[in-house]
Short mmCIF file of C-alpha atoms in Angstrom, two decimals:
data_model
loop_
_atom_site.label_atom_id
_atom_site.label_comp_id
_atom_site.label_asym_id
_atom_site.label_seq_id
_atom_site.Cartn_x
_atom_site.Cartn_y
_atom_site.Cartn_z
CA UNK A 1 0.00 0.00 0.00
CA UNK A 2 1.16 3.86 -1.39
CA UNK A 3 1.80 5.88 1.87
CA UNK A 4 -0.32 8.74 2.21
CA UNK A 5 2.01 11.36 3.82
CA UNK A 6 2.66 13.51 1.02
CA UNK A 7 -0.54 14.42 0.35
CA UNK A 8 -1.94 15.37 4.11
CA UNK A 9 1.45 17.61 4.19
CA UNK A 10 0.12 19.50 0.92
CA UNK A 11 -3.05 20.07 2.81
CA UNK A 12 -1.80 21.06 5.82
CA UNK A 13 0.26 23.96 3.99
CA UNK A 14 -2.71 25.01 2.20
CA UNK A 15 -4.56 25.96 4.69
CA UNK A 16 -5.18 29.82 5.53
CA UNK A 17 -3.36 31.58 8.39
CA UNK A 18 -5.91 32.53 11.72
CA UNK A 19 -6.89 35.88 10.92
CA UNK A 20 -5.08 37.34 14.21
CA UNK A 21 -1.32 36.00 12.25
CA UNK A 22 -2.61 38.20 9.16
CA UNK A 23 -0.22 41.35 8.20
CA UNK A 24 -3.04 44.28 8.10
CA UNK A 25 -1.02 46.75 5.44
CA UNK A 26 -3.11 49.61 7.01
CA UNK A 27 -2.08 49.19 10.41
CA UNK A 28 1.51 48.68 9.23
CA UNK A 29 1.13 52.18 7.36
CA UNK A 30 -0.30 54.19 10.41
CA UNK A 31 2.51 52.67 12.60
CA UNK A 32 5.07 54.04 10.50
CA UNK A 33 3.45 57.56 10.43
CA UNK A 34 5.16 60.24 12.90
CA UNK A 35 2.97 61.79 15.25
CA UNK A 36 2.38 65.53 14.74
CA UNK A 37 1.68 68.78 16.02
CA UNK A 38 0.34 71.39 13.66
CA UNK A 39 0.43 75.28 14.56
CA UNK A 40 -0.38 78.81 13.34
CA UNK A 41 1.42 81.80 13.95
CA UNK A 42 0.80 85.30 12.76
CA UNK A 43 2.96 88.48 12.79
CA UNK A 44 2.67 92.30 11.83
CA UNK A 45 4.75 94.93 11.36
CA UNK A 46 3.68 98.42 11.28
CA UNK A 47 4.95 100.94 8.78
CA UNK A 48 4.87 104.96 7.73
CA UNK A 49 3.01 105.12 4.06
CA UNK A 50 4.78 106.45 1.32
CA UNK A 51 2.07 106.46 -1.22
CA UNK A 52 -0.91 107.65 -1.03
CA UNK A 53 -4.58 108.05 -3.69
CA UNK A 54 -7.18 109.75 -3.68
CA UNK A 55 -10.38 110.56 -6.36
CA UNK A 56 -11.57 113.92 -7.09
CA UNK A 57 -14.14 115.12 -9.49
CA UNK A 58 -15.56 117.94 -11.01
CA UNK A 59 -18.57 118.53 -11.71
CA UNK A 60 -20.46 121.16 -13.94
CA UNK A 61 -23.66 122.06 -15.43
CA UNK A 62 -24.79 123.47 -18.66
CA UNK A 63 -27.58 124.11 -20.57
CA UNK A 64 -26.74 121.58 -23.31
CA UNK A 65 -24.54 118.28 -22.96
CA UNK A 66 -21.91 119.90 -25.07
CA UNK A 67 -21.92 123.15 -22.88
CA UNK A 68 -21.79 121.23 -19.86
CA UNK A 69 -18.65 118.75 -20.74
CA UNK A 70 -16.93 121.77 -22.23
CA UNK A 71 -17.65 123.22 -18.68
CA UNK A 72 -16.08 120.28 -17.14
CA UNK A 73 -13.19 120.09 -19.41
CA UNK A 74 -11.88 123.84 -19.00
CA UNK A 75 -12.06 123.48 -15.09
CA UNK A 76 -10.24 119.86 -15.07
CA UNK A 77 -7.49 121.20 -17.27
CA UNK A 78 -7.09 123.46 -15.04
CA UNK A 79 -6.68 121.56 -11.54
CA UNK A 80 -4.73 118.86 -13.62
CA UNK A 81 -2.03 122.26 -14.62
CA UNK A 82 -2.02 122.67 -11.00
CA UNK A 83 -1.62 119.05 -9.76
CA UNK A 84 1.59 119.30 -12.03
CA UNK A 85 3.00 122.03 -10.70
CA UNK A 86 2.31 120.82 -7.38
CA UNK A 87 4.95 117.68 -8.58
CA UNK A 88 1.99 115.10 -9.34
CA UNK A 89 3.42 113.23 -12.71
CA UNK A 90 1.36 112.99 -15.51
CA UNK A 91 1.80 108.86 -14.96
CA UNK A 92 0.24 109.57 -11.54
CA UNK A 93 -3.04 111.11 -13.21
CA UNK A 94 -5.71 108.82 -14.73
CA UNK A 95 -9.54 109.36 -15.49
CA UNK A 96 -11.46 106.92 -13.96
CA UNK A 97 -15.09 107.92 -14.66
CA UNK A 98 -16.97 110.21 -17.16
CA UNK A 99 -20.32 110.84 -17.52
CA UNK A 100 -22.87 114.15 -19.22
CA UNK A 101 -26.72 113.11 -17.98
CA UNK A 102 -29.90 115.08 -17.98
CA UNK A 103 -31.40 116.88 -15.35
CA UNK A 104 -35.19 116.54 -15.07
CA UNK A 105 -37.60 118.75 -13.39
CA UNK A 106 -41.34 117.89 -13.51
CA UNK A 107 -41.30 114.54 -11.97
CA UNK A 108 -45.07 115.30 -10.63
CA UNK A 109 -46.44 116.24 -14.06
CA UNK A 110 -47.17 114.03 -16.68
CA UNK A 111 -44.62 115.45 -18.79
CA UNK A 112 -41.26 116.01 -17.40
CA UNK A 113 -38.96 117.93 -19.06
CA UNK A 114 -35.49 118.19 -19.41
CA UNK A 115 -34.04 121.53 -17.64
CA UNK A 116 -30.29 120.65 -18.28
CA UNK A 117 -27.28 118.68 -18.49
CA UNK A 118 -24.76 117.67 -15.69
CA UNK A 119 -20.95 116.47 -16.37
CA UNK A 120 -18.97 114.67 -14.34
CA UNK A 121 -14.95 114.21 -14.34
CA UNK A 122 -13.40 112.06 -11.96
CA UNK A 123 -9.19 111.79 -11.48
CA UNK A 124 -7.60 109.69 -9.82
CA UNK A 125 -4.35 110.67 -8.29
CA UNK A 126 -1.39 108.98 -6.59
CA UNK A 127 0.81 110.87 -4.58
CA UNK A 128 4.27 109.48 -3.66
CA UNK A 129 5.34 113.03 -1.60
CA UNK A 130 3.10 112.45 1.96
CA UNK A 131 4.45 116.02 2.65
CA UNK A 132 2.82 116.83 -0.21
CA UNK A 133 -0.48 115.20 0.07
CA UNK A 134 -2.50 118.49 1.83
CA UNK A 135 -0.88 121.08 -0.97
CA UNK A 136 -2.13 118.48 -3.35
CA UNK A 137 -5.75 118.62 -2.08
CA UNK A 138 -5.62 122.23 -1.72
CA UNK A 139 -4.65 122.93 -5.37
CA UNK A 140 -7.21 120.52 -6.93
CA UNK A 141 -10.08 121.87 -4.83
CA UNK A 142 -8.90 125.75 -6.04
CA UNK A 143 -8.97 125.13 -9.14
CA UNK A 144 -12.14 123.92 -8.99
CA UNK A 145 -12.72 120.27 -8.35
CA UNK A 146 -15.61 119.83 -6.25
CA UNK A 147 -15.73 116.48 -4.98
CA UNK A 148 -13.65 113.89 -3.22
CA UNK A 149 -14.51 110.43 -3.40
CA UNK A 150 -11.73 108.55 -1.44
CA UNK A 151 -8.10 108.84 0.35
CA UNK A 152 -6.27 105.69 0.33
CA UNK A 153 -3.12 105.18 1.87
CA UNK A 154 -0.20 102.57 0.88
CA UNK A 155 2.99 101.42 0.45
CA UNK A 156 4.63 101.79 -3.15
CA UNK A 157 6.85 98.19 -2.16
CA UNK A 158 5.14 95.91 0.24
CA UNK A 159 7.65 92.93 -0.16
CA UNK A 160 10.48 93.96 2.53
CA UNK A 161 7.83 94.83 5.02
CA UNK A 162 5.69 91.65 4.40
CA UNK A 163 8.88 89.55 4.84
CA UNK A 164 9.44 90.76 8.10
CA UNK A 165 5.52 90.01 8.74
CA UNK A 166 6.90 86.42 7.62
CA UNK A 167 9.34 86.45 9.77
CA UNK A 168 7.29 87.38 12.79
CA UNK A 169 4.68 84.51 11.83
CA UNK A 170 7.39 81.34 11.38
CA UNK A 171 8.85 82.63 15.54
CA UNK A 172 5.11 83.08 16.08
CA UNK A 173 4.64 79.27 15.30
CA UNK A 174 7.79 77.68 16.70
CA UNK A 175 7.01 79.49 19.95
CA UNK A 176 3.22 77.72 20.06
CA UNK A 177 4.52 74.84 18.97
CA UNK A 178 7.38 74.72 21.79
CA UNK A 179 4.94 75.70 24.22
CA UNK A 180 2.13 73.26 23.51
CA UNK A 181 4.48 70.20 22.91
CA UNK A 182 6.17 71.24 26.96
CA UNK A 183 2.08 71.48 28.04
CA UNK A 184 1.60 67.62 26.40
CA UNK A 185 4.86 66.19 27.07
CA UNK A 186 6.34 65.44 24.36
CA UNK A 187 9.72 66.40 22.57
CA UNK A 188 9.41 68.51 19.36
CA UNK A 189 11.06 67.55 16.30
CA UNK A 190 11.62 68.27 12.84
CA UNK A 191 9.48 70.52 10.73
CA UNK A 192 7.61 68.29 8.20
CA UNK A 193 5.45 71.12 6.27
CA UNK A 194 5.13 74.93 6.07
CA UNK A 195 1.97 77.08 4.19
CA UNK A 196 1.07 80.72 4.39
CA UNK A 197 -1.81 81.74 5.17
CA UNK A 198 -3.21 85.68 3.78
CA UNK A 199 -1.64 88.76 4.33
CA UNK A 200 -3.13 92.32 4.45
CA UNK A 201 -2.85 95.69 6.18
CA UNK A 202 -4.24 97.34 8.42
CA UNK A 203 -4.45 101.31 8.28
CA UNK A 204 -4.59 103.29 11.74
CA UNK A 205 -4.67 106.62 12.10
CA UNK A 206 -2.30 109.40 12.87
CA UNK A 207 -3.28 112.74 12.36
CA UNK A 208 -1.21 115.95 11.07
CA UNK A 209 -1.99 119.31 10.23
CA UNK A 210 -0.14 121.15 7.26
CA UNK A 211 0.23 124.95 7.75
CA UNK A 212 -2.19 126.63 4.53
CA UNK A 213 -3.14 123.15 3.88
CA UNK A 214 -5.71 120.54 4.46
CA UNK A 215 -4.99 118.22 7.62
CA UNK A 216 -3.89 114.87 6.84
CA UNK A 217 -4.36 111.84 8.43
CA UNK A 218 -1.40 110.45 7.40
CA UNK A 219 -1.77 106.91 9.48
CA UNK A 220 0.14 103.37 9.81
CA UNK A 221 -0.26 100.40 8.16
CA UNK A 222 0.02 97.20 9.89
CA UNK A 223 1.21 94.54 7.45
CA UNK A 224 0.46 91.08 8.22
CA UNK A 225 1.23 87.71 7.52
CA UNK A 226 0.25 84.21 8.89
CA UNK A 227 2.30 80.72 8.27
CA UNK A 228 0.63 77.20 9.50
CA UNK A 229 3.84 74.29 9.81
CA UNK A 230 3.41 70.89 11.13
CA UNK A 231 6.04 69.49 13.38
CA UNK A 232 6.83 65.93 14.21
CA UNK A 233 6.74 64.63 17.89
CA UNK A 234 7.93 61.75 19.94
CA UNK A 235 7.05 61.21 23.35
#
């Protein structure tokens, strides 16, 4: 009689492993993952402006549309002659609005009528002098400009400032991160990722009067900046 031997061995090794001897690939992967502490830090640094726009308009009336943009015209070549000898370059000069509409009177009657025209000019002006800014104001409005839509203030390079904002934000973060990993226990390690977050400013006030000029609040802007890294942790 053939021994049977062989074939209750090949059986034997075919059969499947418990399920508690099974390799579980995810478990394997999340073992090998550092543990890690993720942080945000912000920082701002506060600057002078050097640039500064504004809007002005004129506006005029006539008793056609052509009278009243001719109107308009004369007195904005005028305040822009001005604004040029006040040192505003004729880069730093753009027209950002014109418009000639109808005036009606009548509204209560069944026929209104049309009593004029109106024109209106609008400039927009940068000004890179701050000392300059309330002369600047001062000419346009005696020459005639008649409205003023907007003062903005700014900074003609952000980039240096907004690197030191950076700067801030990165110490910002270690210093969390040093302090929270102390709090929990654990040692902090290596940083494994860095993003940045927005940036933006933040104008504050400062006011200062110009002799024979309007007073100008020239302000501060507060640059910001915000980073988010992850570090990795051991206990």
């Amino acid at each position: 009689m053939r021994p049977f031997y062989p074939l209750i061995l090949a059986l034997g090794l075919a059969l499947p492993l418990p399920a508690g001897a099974q390799t579980d690939p995810q478990a394997l992967s999340t073992a090998t993952q550092p543990a890690t502490l993720t942080v945000t830090g912000t920082g701002t640094v506060e600057a002078a402006p050097d640039l500064a726009t504004l809007t002005i308009g004129v506006t005029t009336q006539g008793a056609t549309a052509s009278d009243a943009l001719a109107a308009n015209s004369d007195v904005l070549t005028a305040v822009m002659a001005r604004l040029t000898t006040a040192g505003i370059e004729a880069r730093d000069m753009q027209t950002s609005n014109l418009s000639v509409s109808p005036n009606w009177t009548g509204y209560d009657s069944a026929t209104p009528t049309i009593s004029g025209y109106v024109a209106i000019n609008t400039l927009t002006i940068r000004v890179r002098q701050m000392d300059g800014l309330g002369p600047v104001v001062d000419a346009a409005v005696s020459e005639g400009a008649n409205t003023l839509n907007g003062l903005y203030f700014g900074l003609s390079d952000q980039e240096p400032v907004l690197n030191d904002a950076r700067k801030l934000a990165v110490r910002d973060a270690r210093a969390r991160a040093e302090f929270l990993a102390t709090a929990a226990g654990v040692t902090l390690g290596r940083v494994l990722s860095i993003s940045e977050g927005g940036t933006g400013f933040d104008p504050m006030p400062a006011y200062r009067a110009e002799a024979a000029s309007v007073p100008v609040a020239e302000g501060e802007i507060g640059l910001s900046a915000s980073v988010t890294m992850v570090f990795e942790i051991t206990e």
